[in-house]
């Protein structure tokens, strides 16, 4: 059921009986969900997917989008991460780039309620240590208080901002009279105009025109119980109009509706929107619009249910969005245009939705919706499709992992076919070697990934130096979110030079590997209609340089020796930019790159089991010296919103263990088999290699 203006669900004054708007409804819905969230939080945290890389992409977070900029590129709202101090975090979302907005100094929570047309100015409120809301604006990431010393208001909220960012409106609790009063803020000056509407009555401003000169809101005897309640339109020049004639609308008078609330006004200042009700219950709320010129009222209707409320309106008043009861008794987001109210539907697994903002041209609608399992996710509605904004951003991690995938394919060869220097295979006593090798790897802890690599090569010995070259082909498949997948195929070229040092046992090797890859991605994401896929194809390349030192052999007992080794490798991966096709929300990705740097320390033990068989055990520690890198950026083709996804930070330290068998099939033919297992990190969980070598 829609929460009404007289439902008292919050203990502190900031949330008591506010007019229902796009900004106040989330707070009331939050209160109902906190108990459920508290009960399920520990489970949610434990089940969070490892590819959740930004706050609003974390499945343990609820995300409310409260408004969108006029250009449709910047959404604002708040996300909840936990319960207690700091659990409400204001943010703005520029395309897919999540930017946290800090509370005022000394405060722990904040909520963003509205944003200017170009997204440069965000307004809302910060919550102080006494649990009082304080109106703020953000021109960057740090909040600025509108009433820094609480000179005029004990508590306050900024609810709307003009298109040009020059006028902020809201309401505050008068510090002397303890009556809610409306204000506007311009050029650093806070003006209380509450008394100019209906002297002695409370008021709350909730909307403002593009030029900042026309303000709308609600005036009441009080906001704590049944009372007179009517919308108002206030001209900054001093003229006010009471929008009280709900009975003039037949659909309203038939229901005995008497009271009005105004929530927003069009950019041109000509069309105000809100709801009318009996004042005693929210169950009979009816959305309406009021055209200033001609003082014309028009009911917007419902979605077949008993109630509706209009939350936001575009620049020329032609597109109105809000929430209404449908024929199934559910709370559903709607858009009203050309005289028709249309339901926007729900997210997958959800049963409620609410549209809270619309772009100036009416093409982009935002809001929040039930995403199932007690979660609330922000959505964007465009191209006649509701997109789960939270999950869409998480899905970007798939294409964002291509640089890591290129590096991982390189690791498969370096840890398989080339996990030992070429010189360590010279026991057959010949100068020329050829080989064919197959490598296989799989990972399932971070993501389901399967890799394979095939290689042929040859080497030549020159005294104490071995020179080898090889060519190979590789493939990797990886499962992505929501039925998506990525497949990488390509070829490699490798050159290696080994030199035995003066002790005749130590080996220094230099390896250079070049890979050229083709990557195909099918990125899955959730919409109101179900799971959707957008496909893309791009090229990437990898270049690896590795230096390795194998120390002298130390003998322990008969047929048993051990030798230390150390290596350092640098891998540069470049991914070309590409554009997806298909699906309702394809993306265009910019080129990206990353340089991985790793060092390894290990111990190789060898046991001669017989004349033809040698067993080896390896244990090594891997350390990554690089950080997350630049990440991924691009544009949502449908909304034209730019996004930036932070790079995934590598696991810094990882242990890896291996078992190796050399078996001579003949004096000149060697069969090598190895299997390795690794701890949590970039290396494959399990990898194996099979190689056949021939000496001439």
Short mmCIF file of C-alpha atoms in Angstrom, two decimals, residues 2-7 17-22 24 28 204 206-207 216-220 222-223 227-233 242-246 252 258-265 272-282 284-290 297 308-311:
data_model
loop_
_atom_site.label_atom_id
_atom_site.label_comp_id
_atom_site.label_asym_id
_atom_site.label_seq_id
_atom_site.Cartn_x
_atom_site.Cartn_y
_atom_site.Cartn_z
CA UNK A 2 1.16 3.50 -0.73
CA UNK A 3 2.42 5.29 2.37
CA UNK A 4 0.27 8.30 3.07
CA UNK A 5 1.12 11.77 4.35
CA UNK A 6 -0.16 11.00 7.82
CA UNK A 7 1.51 7.62 8.38
CA UNK A 17 4.33 12.77 8.06
CA UNK A 18 6.05 14.34 5.10
CA UNK A 19 4.14 14.93 1.88
CA UNK A 20 4.66 11.93 -0.35
CA UNK A 21 7.25 12.78 -3.01
CA UNK A 22 9.92 11.00 -4.95
CA UNK A 24 10.29 11.09 0.94
CA UNK A 28 9.48 5.30 4.49
CA UNK A 204 7.07 22.17 2.35
CA UNK A 206 9.18 20.19 -3.32
CA UNK A 207 9.62 21.50 -6.88
CA UNK A 216 5.56 24.38 -5.77
CA UNK A 217 4.85 22.39 -2.66
CA UNK A 218 2.22 21.72 -0.02
CA UNK A 219 0.76 23.90 2.72
CA UNK A 220 -1.06 22.43 5.73
CA UNK A 222 0.24 20.66 10.26
CA UNK A 223 1.91 17.56 8.86
CA UNK A 227 -5.68 18.65 8.59
CA UNK A 228 -6.15 21.04 5.78
CA UNK A 229 -3.61 20.23 3.06
CA UNK A 230 -3.34 21.92 -0.32
CA UNK A 231 -0.77 22.45 -3.00
CA UNK A 232 0.71 25.87 -3.55
CA UNK A 233 2.46 27.66 -6.39
CA UNK A 242 -3.38 27.75 -3.58
CA UNK A 243 -4.21 24.72 -5.70
CA UNK A 244 -7.15 23.47 -3.67
CA UNK A 245 -9.96 22.82 -6.09
CA UNK A 246 -9.65 19.04 -6.35
CA UNK A 252 -12.03 13.36 -7.63
CA UNK A 258 -10.68 17.32 -0.97
CA UNK A 259 -6.96 17.82 -0.30
CA UNK A 260 -4.08 18.32 -2.73
CA UNK A 261 -0.31 18.02 -2.66
CA UNK A 262 2.06 19.31 -5.34
CA UNK A 263 5.31 17.43 -5.87
CA UNK A 264 6.93 19.02 -8.95
CA UNK A 265 6.52 21.55 -11.76
CA UNK A 272 2.33 21.40 -11.73
CA UNK A 273 1.75 17.80 -10.65
CA UNK A 274 0.96 15.92 -7.48
CA UNK A 275 -1.92 14.05 -5.92
CA UNK A 276 -5.28 14.64 -4.34
CA UNK A 277 -6.74 12.68 -1.46
CA UNK A 278 -9.38 12.66 1.24
CA UNK A 279 -6.70 13.60 3.73
CA UNK A 280 -7.60 10.70 5.95
CA UNK A 281 -5.94 7.87 4.03
CA UNK A 282 -3.51 7.29 1.21
CA UNK A 284 -7.69 7.02 -2.35
CA UNK A 285 -4.79 9.15 -3.65
CA UNK A 286 -5.22 10.33 -7.22
CA UNK A 287 -2.49 11.80 -9.42
CA UNK A 288 -3.35 15.02 -11.21
CA UNK A 289 -1.82 17.89 -13.13
CA UNK A 290 -2.64 21.57 -12.88
CA UNK A 297 -7.16 20.56 -13.53
CA UNK A 308 -1.78 7.06 -7.98
CA UNK A 309 0.77 9.79 -7.31
CA UNK A 310 2.77 11.92 -9.77
CA UNK A 311 6.43 12.38 -8.80
#
